[in-house]
Amino acid sequence: MTVNDARIAANQAPPLQDYDVFSTDDALVEAVERHGSRASLDGLAALGRLAGSHRTLHWAEQANVNAPVLRTHDRYGNRIDEVEFHPAWHHLMEAAVSHGLAGAAWAGGPAAHVTRAAGFMVWSTAESGHGCPVSMTYASVAALRADPGVAAIWEPGLKSLIYDFGLRPAAAKAGLLCGMAMTEKQGGSDVRANTTAATPLDADGEYLLTGHKWFCSAPMSDLFLVLAQAPGGLTCFVVPRVLPDGARNRLALQRLKDKLGNRSNASSEIEFDGAWARRLGPEGRGVPTIIEMVSMTRLDCVLGSAAIMRRAVTEAAHHATYRHAFGSALIDKPLMRNVLSDLAVESQAATALGIRLAAAFDSDEPAERALRRLAVAVGKYWVTKRAIGVAAEALECLGGNGYVEESGMPRLLREAPVNSIWEGSGNVNALDVLRALVREPESAEAFLAEAGTALGGDPRFDAAFGELRRGLADLDDAEFRARRLVERLAVVLQASLLIRYAPAPVADAYCATRLAGDGGHTFGTLPAGTDTKAILQRAQPRLG
């Protein structure tokens, strides 16, 4: 005889935990096999098991519930300017750094950037906030290499697999983290309006900085790349947090930002009061110097947003598999299958694009360099925006359960907008695409060559590709229609990748809705006849 126990909640999905985040993501595994190295699969699977473990998910929750705290002074009134993090934050950081997600990819190896990109996606499904210092550390090496002498000082520590937290001289640490400080109150993305002043010292390349920065994430980093006005114009500088003699550099933390999401990560306002800095690159070339770092962090915005999508879709599909209503599991309801399949198609398109972009950084071929110049900005604009809608719709798949903090879905939804804003909001990225098209026409040629390899694979794609070519040939009023143009670039490239590499039902659903217009303005409007069974097999997590 069955006895009902009121203490046990019936008809609830079990927790989505203790599974391999990597190996159960078919789209990601296939992308790594395609663009990367099969030798990396075992390591990524180990990271996938760690990312999906109960322990890691608990760290993620604790790092966000217990937000970082600014300590400007010690008990005696001495200025210390330190940020305290919950131990869970340090656990997440240690795992990320030790698995090579920070600067280690620059040490080389087969498909190092693809392997790192896949790992960053896998680990970011657990928690996104700590990805900020991890991403900036990874990206900083690209900019530091503008000056081999400066790079030689910092690069070994940035490539380390050791997480060594605390404010000490760089030479005394086993591993380093790098931050970035570009924007100011009065200018925001218009960094040429910056007023922070750089005064040259007698020693060549040394300056003192005076001014402020409105956003400086990860202020406990060991060094920062900073833009300031030198006598020769806007210039990039390396600013260490601690000087070689152990003295704290003259950098004061004013306050921490109270943000919508990304709450585990400390974002601060800072003041420079004669802070020592080392010039990176020539005076007046600050933006071209630091843009190498920005390109890499934009890549991580794509990867981080793809990770949010994957986590959101996985949670929704998992819930629908176990939740029953009106006589059957939610996942067997035709309308729910439409919603979940539409979300899954978007997620898989983001994954395919993110790993393809990472592969472009593993190559020194001119065509690949030209491709990433345009495609990274296109992907950053599009994927980061789509993640917001995916997170919201996936949350709704859980109904009221998804609106409750304990589900983890509200954190995903709050986290989703940050990647669209960070490293240039939508308009900034759209205008950057226009600059590339006009000033670097080889980037458009490389983009069309990459996307065009799918010609003949689907008539809807062929029509969209032809329309895109015509649009690129006429850039009158381009700024007004920049978003429309960038969106078309993005969906054509994603469609090309899916036609070439994804199962036919995924590519067919994408082309029907994103290219041919056979869909609505919300998720869950796939046309009749869509093979949702094949699509959902790739979306559902495999436990055990």
Coordinates of C-alpha atoms in Angstrom, one line a residue:
M1 CA 0.0 0.0 0.0
T2 CA 1.3 3.5 -0.9
V3 CA 1.2 6.1 1.8
N4 CA 1.3 9.7 0.7
D5 CA 3.9 11.7 2.7
A6 CA 3.0 15.4 2.8
R7 CA 6.6 16.2 3.5
I8 CA 7.7 15.1 0.1
A9 CA 6.8 17.3 -2.9
A10 CA 5.4 15.3 -5.8
N11 CA 5.7 16.0 -9.5
Q12 CA 8.9 18.0 -9.2
A13 CA 12.0 17.6 -11.3
P14 CA 15.1 16.3 -9.4
P15 CA 18.0 18.8 -9.1
L16 CA 20.0 19.2 -12.3
Q17 CA 23.4 18.3 -10.9
D18 CA 26.2 15.7 -10.9
Y19 CA 26.4 15.3 -14.6
D20 CA 29.0 16.1 -17.3
V21 CA 28.2 19.5 -18.7
F22 CA 30.6 19.1 -21.6
S23 CA 30.0 15.5 -22.8
T24 CA 26.2 15.9 -22.8
D25 CA 26.4 19.1 -25.0
D26 CA 26.5 17.5 -28.5
A27 CA 26.8 20.8 -30.3
L28 CA 29.9 21.8 -28.2
V29 CA 31.6 18.4 -28.5
E30 CA 31.1 18.4 -32.2
A31 CA 32.5 22.0 -32.5
V32 CA 35.6 21.1 -30.5
E33 CA 36.2 18.0 -32.6
R34 CA 35.7 20.1 -35.8
H35 CA 37.9 23.1 -34.9
G36 CA 40.0 21.8 -32.1
S37 CA 41.9 18.8 -30.9
R38 CA 40.5 15.4 -29.9
A39 CA 43.3 15.3 -27.3
S40 CA 41.4 18.0 -25.3
L41 CA 38.2 16.0 -24.9
D42 CA 39.1 14.1 -21.8
G43 CA 40.2 17.3 -20.0
L44 CA 37.0 19.1 -21.0
A45 CA 34.9 16.2 -19.8
A46 CA 36.6 16.3 -16.4
L47 CA 35.9 20.1 -16.3
G48 CA 32.3 19.3 -17.4
R49 CA 31.8 16.9 -14.5
L50 CA 33.2 19.5 -12.0
A51 CA 30.9 22.2 -13.5
G52 CA 27.9 20.0 -13.1
S53 CA 28.6 18.9 -9.6
H54 CA 26.6 19.8 -6.6
R55 CA 29.6 21.2 -4.9
T56 CA 30.3 23.7 -7.8
L57 CA 26.7 24.7 -8.1
H58 CA 26.7 25.4 -4.3
W59 CA 29.8 27.6 -4.7
A60 CA 28.0 29.5 -7.5
E61 CA 25.0 30.1 -5.2
Q62 CA 27.1 31.2 -2.3
A63 CA 29.3 33.5 -4.3
N64 CA 26.3 35.4 -5.4
V65 CA 24.3 35.4 -2.1
N66 CA 27.4 36.6 -0.3
A67 CA 28.5 39.6 -2.4
P68 CA 32.0 41.1 -2.3
V69 CA 32.6 43.7 0.4
L70 CA 34.8 46.8 0.1
R71 CA 37.2 47.6 3.0
T72 CA 38.6 51.1 2.4
H73 CA 40.4 51.3 5.8
D74 CA 41.6 48.9 8.4
R75 CA 40.7 49.1 12.1
Y76 CA 43.3 51.8 12.8
G77 CA 42.2 54.1 10.0
N78 CA 44.9 53.1 7.5
R79 CA 43.8 53.2 3.9
I80 CA 43.9 49.6 2.5
D81 CA 41.4 49.6 -0.4
E82 CA 40.7 45.8 -0.4
V83 CA 37.7 43.7 -1.4
E84 CA 36.7 40.7 0.6
F85 CA 35.2 37.7 -1.3
H86 CA 33.3 34.7 0.0
P87 CA 35.4 31.5 0.0
A88 CA 33.1 30.2 -2.7
W89 CA 34.4 32.9 -5.1
H90 CA 38.0 31.7 -4.5
H91 CA 37.0 28.1 -5.1
L92 CA 35.5 29.1 -8.5
M93 CA 38.5 31.2 -9.4
E94 CA 41.0 28.5 -8.4
A95 CA 39.2 25.9 -10.6
A96 CA 39.0 28.3 -13.6
V97 CA 42.7 29.3 -13.4
S98 CA 44.0 25.7 -12.8
H99 CA 42.0 24.5 -15.8
G100 CA 43.7 27.0 -18.1
L101 CA 40.8 29.4 -18.6
A102 CA 42.8 32.5 -17.8
G103 CA 46.0 33.2 -19.7
A104 CA 47.3 29.7 -20.2
A105 CA 46.1 29.4 -23.8
W106 CA 48.9 31.9 -24.8
A107 CA 51.5 29.2 -23.9
G108 CA 50.5 27.5 -27.1
G109 CA 49.6 24.0 -28.0
P110 CA 47.2 22.5 -30.5
A111 CA 44.0 24.5 -30.9
A112 CA 44.7 26.2 -27.6
H113 CA 42.1 29.0 -28.0
V114 CA 39.4 26.6 -29.1
T115 CA 40.1 24.3 -26.1
R116 CA 40.1 27.3 -23.8
A117 CA 36.9 28.6 -25.3
A118 CA 35.1 25.3 -24.8
G119 CA 36.3 25.2 -21.2
F120 CA 35.2 28.8 -20.6
M121 CA 31.7 27.9 -21.9
V122 CA 31.5 24.8 -19.8
W123 CA 32.6 26.4 -16.6
S124 CA 30.5 29.5 -17.2
T125 CA 27.3 27.4 -17.1
A126 CA 27.9 27.1 -13.4
E127 CA 28.6 30.8 -12.6
S128 CA 29.3 33.8 -14.8
G129 CA 30.5 36.6 -12.5
H130 CA 34.0 35.2 -11.8
G131 CA 34.4 34.9 -15.5
C132 CA 35.1 38.6 -15.6
P133 CA 38.7 38.6 -14.1
V134 CA 39.3 35.3 -15.9
S135 CA 38.4 36.8 -19.2
M136 CA 40.4 40.0 -18.7
T137 CA 43.5 38.0 -17.7
Y138 CA 43.1 35.9 -20.9
A139 CA 42.6 38.9 -23.1
S140 CA 45.3 41.1 -21.6
V141 CA 48.2 39.1 -23.1
A142 CA 47.1 40.1 -26.6
A143 CA 47.5 43.8 -25.7
L144 CA 50.7 43.4 -23.6
R145 CA 52.4 41.9 -26.6
A146 CA 52.4 45.4 -28.2
D147 CA 55.6 45.9 -26.2
P148 CA 57.7 42.7 -25.9
G149 CA 59.6 44.2 -23.0
V150 CA 56.5 44.9 -21.0
A151 CA 55.0 41.5 -21.9
A152 CA 58.1 39.7 -20.7
I153 CA 57.5 41.1 -17.2
W154 CA 53.9 40.2 -16.8
E155 CA 53.1 37.4 -19.2
P156 CA 54.6 34.5 -17.3
G157 CA 52.4 35.2 -14.3
L158 CA 49.3 35.7 -16.4
K159 CA 49.8 32.4 -18.1
S160 CA 50.2 30.6 -14.8
L161 CA 47.8 27.8 -13.7
I162 CA 48.0 28.9 -10.1
Y163 CA 45.5 31.2 -8.5
D164 CA 47.4 33.3 -6.0
F165 CA 45.0 35.9 -4.4
G166 CA 46.2 38.9 -2.4
L167 CA 48.0 42.2 -2.8
R168 CA 51.7 41.5 -3.1
P169 CA 54.4 42.4 -5.5
A170 CA 54.1 40.5 -8.8
A171 CA 57.5 38.9 -8.4
A172 CA 56.4 37.3 -5.1
K173 CA 53.3 35.7 -6.6
A174 CA 52.9 32.3 -8.4
G175 CA 50.1 33.6 -10.6
L176 CA 48.6 37.0 -11.7
L177 CA 45.3 38.4 -12.7
C178 CA 44.7 41.5 -14.9
G179 CA 41.9 44.0 -14.9
M180 CA 40.9 46.9 -17.2
A181 CA 39.8 50.5 -16.6
M182 CA 38.8 52.5 -19.6
T183 CA 35.6 54.4 -19.1
E184 CA 35.0 57.6 -17.1
K185 CA 31.9 59.4 -15.8
Q186 CA 31.7 62.0 -18.5
G187 CA 32.4 59.8 -21.5
G188 CA 31.4 56.2 -21.1
S189 CA 32.2 54.4 -24.3
D190 CA 33.5 57.6 -25.8
V191 CA 37.0 57.0 -24.3
R192 CA 38.6 59.8 -26.3
A193 CA 36.7 62.1 -23.9
N194 CA 38.7 60.7 -21.0
T195 CA 40.3 63.3 -18.7
T196 CA 42.6 61.1 -16.6
A197 CA 46.1 62.7 -17.1
A198 CA 49.4 60.9 -17.5
T199 CA 52.4 63.0 -16.5
P200 CA 55.8 61.7 -17.9
L201 CA 58.6 60.9 -15.4
D202 CA 62.3 61.1 -16.2
A203 CA 62.6 57.4 -16.8
D204 CA 61.5 56.4 -20.3
G205 CA 58.0 55.0 -20.5
E206 CA 57.1 55.8 -16.8
Y207 CA 54.3 58.1 -15.9
L208 CA 52.1 59.2 -13.0
L209 CA 48.3 59.0 -13.5
T210 CA 45.8 61.4 -11.9
G211 CA 42.1 61.0 -12.5
H212 CA 39.2 58.5 -12.1
K213 CA 37.6 55.5 -13.8
W214 CA 33.8 54.9 -13.6
F215 CA 34.0 51.2 -14.1
C216 CA 36.9 49.0 -13.0
S217 CA 36.0 45.4 -12.5
A218 CA 38.0 42.9 -10.5
P219 CA 39.8 45.7 -8.5
M220 CA 41.9 43.1 -6.6
S221 CA 43.7 42.2 -9.8
D222 CA 47.5 42.5 -9.9
L223 CA 47.6 44.9 -12.8
F224 CA 45.3 46.9 -15.0
L225 CA 45.3 48.2 -18.5
V226 CA 44.3 51.8 -18.4
L227 CA 43.6 54.6 -20.9
A228 CA 44.8 58.1 -20.0
Q229 CA 45.7 61.4 -21.7
A230 CA 49.5 61.7 -22.2
P231 CA 51.1 64.7 -23.9
G232 CA 50.9 62.8 -27.2
G233 CA 47.2 61.9 -26.8
L234 CA 45.2 59.0 -25.5
T235 CA 47.6 56.3 -24.4
C236 CA 47.4 52.8 -22.9
F237 CA 49.2 52.1 -19.6
V238 CA 50.0 49.1 -17.4
V239 CA 49.2 50.0 -13.8
P240 CA 50.3 47.6 -11.1
R241 CA 48.2 47.3 -7.9
V242 CA 51.4 46.8 -5.8
L243 CA 54.8 48.3 -6.7
P244 CA 57.9 46.2 -6.8
D245 CA 59.0 47.4 -3.3
G246 CA 55.8 46.2 -1.8
A247 CA 54.1 49.7 -1.5
R248 CA 50.5 50.0 -2.6
N249 CA 50.2 52.0 -5.8
R250 CA 48.2 55.2 -5.4
L251 CA 44.9 53.8 -6.6
A252 CA 41.9 54.2 -4.3
L253 CA 38.7 52.2 -4.5
Q254 CA 35.8 54.7 -4.0
R255 CA 32.9 52.2 -4.0
L256 CA 31.5 49.0 -5.5
K257 CA 28.7 49.1 -8.0
D258 CA 25.3 47.8 -7.0
K259 CA 24.5 45.9 -10.2
L260 CA 21.5 44.2 -11.7
G261 CA 23.4 41.0 -12.0
N262 CA 27.0 39.8 -12.0
R263 CA 26.8 40.2 -8.3
S264 CA 29.6 37.8 -7.3
N265 CA 32.0 40.0 -9.2
A266 CA 33.3 43.3 -7.7
S267 CA 33.0 46.3 -10.1
S268 CA 34.4 49.5 -8.7
E269 CA 34.9 53.2 -9.1
I270 CA 38.5 54.1 -8.7
E271 CA 40.7 57.2 -8.3
F272 CA 44.3 57.7 -9.4
D273 CA 46.3 60.1 -7.2
G274 CA 49.7 60.0 -8.8
A275 CA 49.6 56.3 -9.5
W276 CA 52.7 54.9 -11.2
A277 CA 52.2 53.5 -14.6
R278 CA 54.2 52.0 -17.5
R279 CA 53.3 53.1 -21.0
L280 CA 52.1 50.3 -23.3
G281 CA 52.6 51.2 -27.0
P282 CA 53.3 54.7 -28.3
E283 CA 51.6 57.8 -27.0
G284 CA 48.4 58.6 -28.8
R285 CA 47.8 55.0 -29.8
G286 CA 45.8 53.9 -26.7
V287 CA 42.7 52.7 -28.5
P288 CA 44.6 50.6 -31.2
T289 CA 46.7 49.1 -28.4
I290 CA 44.0 48.1 -26.0
I291 CA 41.6 47.0 -28.8
E292 CA 43.6 43.8 -29.0
M293 CA 42.4 43.1 -25.5
V294 CA 38.8 44.2 -26.3
S295 CA 38.6 41.8 -29.2
M296 CA 39.4 38.9 -26.9
T297 CA 36.9 40.0 -24.2
R298 CA 34.3 40.4 -26.9
L299 CA 34.9 36.8 -27.8
D300 CA 34.3 35.8 -24.2
C301 CA 31.0 37.8 -24.2
V302 CA 29.9 35.5 -27.1
L303 CA 31.1 32.4 -25.2
G304 CA 29.6 33.5 -21.9
S305 CA 26.2 34.3 -23.5
A306 CA 26.3 30.9 -25.2
A307 CA 26.9 29.3 -21.9
I308 CA 23.9 31.2 -20.3
M309 CA 21.8 29.9 -23.2
R310 CA 22.9 26.4 -22.8
R311 CA 22.3 26.4 -19.0
A312 CA 18.9 28.0 -19.5
V313 CA 17.8 25.6 -22.2
T314 CA 19.1 22.6 -20.3
E315 CA 17.2 23.6 -17.1
A316 CA 14.0 24.1 -19.1
A317 CA 14.3 20.8 -20.9
H318 CA 15.1 19.0 -17.7
H319 CA 12.1 20.5 -15.9
A320 CA 9.8 19.6 -18.8
T321 CA 11.0 16.0 -18.9
Y322 CA 10.0 15.4 -15.3
R323 CA 7.1 17.8 -14.8
H324 CA 3.6 16.4 -15.6
A325 CA 0.4 18.3 -16.3
F326 CA -2.9 17.5 -17.8
G327 CA -2.0 13.8 -18.1
S328 CA 1.5 13.8 -19.6
A329 CA 5.0 15.2 -19.2
L330 CA 5.4 18.8 -20.3
I331 CA 8.0 17.8 -22.9
D332 CA 5.4 15.7 -24.7
K333 CA 3.1 18.6 -25.1
P334 CA 3.3 19.9 -28.8
L335 CA 3.5 23.6 -27.8
M336 CA 6.1 23.0 -25.2
R337 CA 8.2 21.0 -27.7
N338 CA 8.0 23.9 -30.1
V339 CA 9.2 26.4 -27.4
L340 CA 12.0 24.1 -26.2
S341 CA 13.1 23.3 -29.8
D342 CA 13.2 26.9 -30.8
L343 CA 15.3 27.7 -27.7
A344 CA 17.6 24.8 -28.4
V345 CA 18.2 25.9 -32.0
E346 CA 19.2 29.3 -30.8
S347 CA 21.5 27.9 -28.3
Q348 CA 23.2 25.5 -30.7
A349 CA 23.7 28.4 -33.3
A350 CA 25.4 30.4 -30.6
T351 CA 27.7 27.5 -29.7
A352 CA 28.7 26.9 -33.3
L353 CA 29.5 30.6 -33.8
G354 CA 31.4 31.0 -30.6
I355 CA 33.8 28.1 -31.2
R356 CA 34.3 29.1 -34.8
L357 CA 35.3 32.6 -33.7
A358 CA 37.8 31.0 -31.2
A359 CA 39.2 28.9 -34.0
A360 CA 40.0 32.1 -35.9
F361 CA 42.4 33.1 -33.0
D362 CA 44.3 29.8 -33.4
S363 CA 45.4 30.8 -36.9
D364 CA 47.8 33.5 -38.1
E365 CA 46.4 33.2 -41.7
P366 CA 45.5 36.7 -43.1
A367 CA 42.0 35.5 -44.0
E368 CA 41.4 34.3 -40.4
R369 CA 42.6 37.6 -38.9
A370 CA 40.3 39.5 -41.3
L371 CA 37.4 37.2 -40.4
R372 CA 37.7 37.7 -36.7
R373 CA 38.0 41.5 -37.1
L374 CA 34.4 41.6 -38.4
A375 CA 32.8 38.4 -37.1
V376 CA 33.7 38.9 -33.4
A377 CA 31.9 42.3 -33.4
V378 CA 29.0 40.8 -35.3
G379 CA 28.8 37.8 -32.9
K380 CA 29.1 40.0 -29.8
Y381 CA 26.2 42.2 -30.9
W382 CA 23.9 39.3 -31.8
V383 CA 24.5 36.4 -29.4
T384 CA 24.6 38.6 -26.3
K385 CA 21.2 40.1 -27.2
R386 CA 19.7 36.7 -28.0
A387 CA 20.8 35.3 -24.7
I388 CA 18.4 37.7 -22.8
G389 CA 15.4 36.4 -24.6
V390 CA 16.5 32.8 -24.3
A391 CA 17.0 33.2 -20.5
A392 CA 13.6 34.8 -20.1
E393 CA 11.7 32.2 -22.1
A394 CA 13.5 29.3 -20.5
L395 CA 12.6 30.7 -17.1
E396 CA 9.0 30.8 -18.1
C397 CA 9.1 27.1 -19.1
L398 CA 9.5 26.4 -15.3
G399 CA 6.4 28.5 -14.5
G400 CA 6.3 29.9 -11.0
N401 CA 9.1 27.6 -10.0
G402 CA 11.4 29.5 -12.4
Y403 CA 10.5 32.9 -10.9
V404 CA 11.8 31.7 -7.5
E405 CA 15.5 32.5 -6.7
E406 CA 16.2 28.9 -5.5
S407 CA 15.7 27.7 -9.1
G408 CA 18.7 29.6 -10.3
M409 CA 16.8 30.9 -13.3
P410 CA 16.5 34.5 -12.0
R411 CA 20.3 34.7 -11.6
L412 CA 20.6 33.6 -15.3
L413 CA 18.1 36.3 -16.4
R414 CA 19.9 39.0 -14.4
E415 CA 23.3 37.9 -15.7
A416 CA 22.3 37.8 -19.4
P417 CA 22.3 41.6 -20.2
V418 CA 25.9 42.3 -18.9
N419 CA 27.6 40.8 -22.0
S420 CA 25.6 43.0 -24.3
I421 CA 26.7 46.1 -22.3
W422 CA 30.3 45.2 -21.4
E423 CA 33.0 45.9 -24.0
G424 CA 30.7 48.2 -26.0
S425 CA 26.9 48.2 -26.0
G426 CA 24.8 47.1 -29.0
N427 CA 25.2 50.5 -30.8
V428 CA 28.9 50.6 -30.2
N429 CA 29.4 47.1 -31.7
A430 CA 27.2 47.8 -34.6
L431 CA 29.1 51.0 -35.5
D432 CA 32.4 49.0 -35.1
V433 CA 31.1 46.6 -37.7
L434 CA 30.5 49.6 -40.1
R435 CA 34.0 50.8 -39.4
A436 CA 35.5 47.4 -40.3
L437 CA 33.4 47.3 -43.5
V438 CA 34.6 50.7 -44.7
R439 CA 38.2 50.8 -43.4
E440 CA 39.1 47.1 -43.7
P441 CA 37.2 45.7 -46.7
E442 CA 39.2 42.5 -46.5
S443 CA 37.2 41.7 -43.4
A444 CA 34.0 41.7 -45.4
E445 CA 35.6 39.5 -48.1
A446 CA 36.8 37.0 -45.5
F447 CA 33.3 37.0 -43.8
L448 CA 31.5 36.3 -47.1
A449 CA 34.0 33.6 -48.0
E450 CA 33.4 31.8 -44.8
A451 CA 29.6 32.1 -44.9
G452 CA 29.5 31.4 -48.6
T453 CA 30.9 27.9 -48.2
A454 CA 27.3 26.8 -47.4
L455 CA 25.9 28.1 -50.8
G456 CA 23.9 25.3 -52.4
G457 CA 23.1 23.7 -49.1
D458 CA 19.7 25.4 -48.7
P459 CA 17.8 27.7 -51.1
R460 CA 16.6 29.9 -48.2
F461 CA 20.3 30.5 -47.3
D462 CA 21.2 31.2 -50.9
A463 CA 18.5 33.9 -51.1
A464 CA 19.6 35.4 -47.8
F465 CA 23.2 35.4 -48.8
G466 CA 22.4 37.2 -52.0
E467 CA 20.4 39.8 -50.2
L468 CA 23.3 40.3 -47.7
R469 CA 25.8 40.9 -50.6
R470 CA 23.5 43.5 -52.1
G471 CA 23.1 45.2 -48.7
L472 CA 26.9 45.4 -48.2
A473 CA 27.3 46.9 -51.6
D474 CA 25.1 49.9 -50.7
L475 CA 26.1 51.5 -47.4
D476 CA 24.1 54.7 -47.8
D477 CA 22.4 55.6 -44.5
A478 CA 24.4 52.8 -43.1
E479 CA 24.5 54.1 -39.5
F480 CA 20.7 54.4 -39.4
R481 CA 20.3 50.8 -40.5
A482 CA 23.4 49.4 -38.8
R483 CA 21.5 47.1 -36.4
R484 CA 19.5 45.6 -39.3
L485 CA 22.7 45.0 -41.2
V486 CA 24.6 43.4 -38.3
E487 CA 21.7 41.2 -37.5
R488 CA 21.6 39.9 -41.1
L489 CA 25.4 39.3 -41.0
A490 CA 24.9 37.3 -37.8
V491 CA 22.1 35.1 -38.9
V492 CA 23.6 34.4 -42.3
L493 CA 26.9 33.3 -40.6
Q494 CA 25.1 31.1 -38.0
A495 CA 22.9 29.6 -40.7
S496 CA 26.0 28.8 -42.8
L497 CA 27.6 27.0 -39.8
L498 CA 24.5 25.0 -39.0
I499 CA 23.9 24.0 -42.7
R500 CA 27.5 22.7 -42.9
Y501 CA 27.8 21.1 -39.5
A502 CA 24.5 20.6 -37.5
P503 CA 22.0 17.8 -38.0
A504 CA 19.5 18.7 -40.8
P505 CA 16.5 19.3 -38.5
V506 CA 18.5 22.0 -36.6
A507 CA 19.6 23.7 -39.7
D508 CA 16.2 23.5 -41.3
A509 CA 14.4 25.0 -38.3
Y510 CA 17.0 27.9 -38.2
C511 CA 16.7 28.6 -41.9
A512 CA 12.9 28.5 -41.9
T513 CA 12.5 30.9 -39.0
R514 CA 15.6 33.2 -39.0
L515 CA 16.1 33.5 -42.8
A516 CA 12.8 32.8 -44.5
G517 CA 10.6 34.4 -41.9
D518 CA 8.4 31.3 -41.2
G519 CA 8.2 32.0 -37.5
G520 CA 7.0 34.7 -35.1
H521 CA 8.5 37.3 -32.9
T522 CA 8.8 35.0 -29.8
F523 CA 10.3 31.6 -29.2
G524 CA 8.0 28.7 -29.8
T525 CA 6.9 29.7 -33.3
L526 CA 8.6 27.0 -35.4
P527 CA 6.6 25.9 -38.4
A528 CA 4.6 22.7 -38.6
G529 CA 6.6 19.7 -39.6
T530 CA 9.7 20.7 -37.6
D531 CA 11.5 17.6 -36.3
T532 CA 11.4 18.5 -32.6
K533 CA 12.3 15.0 -31.5
A534 CA 15.8 15.2 -33.2
I535 CA 16.3 18.8 -31.9
L536 CA 15.3 18.0 -28.3
Q537 CA 17.5 14.9 -28.1
R538 CA 20.5 17.3 -28.3
A539 CA 19.0 19.7 -25.7
Q540 CA 18.1 17.3 -22.9
P541 CA 20.9 16.7 -20.3
R542 CA 21.9 13.1 -19.8
L543 CA 22.2 12.3 -16.1
G544 CA 24.1 9.5 -14.5

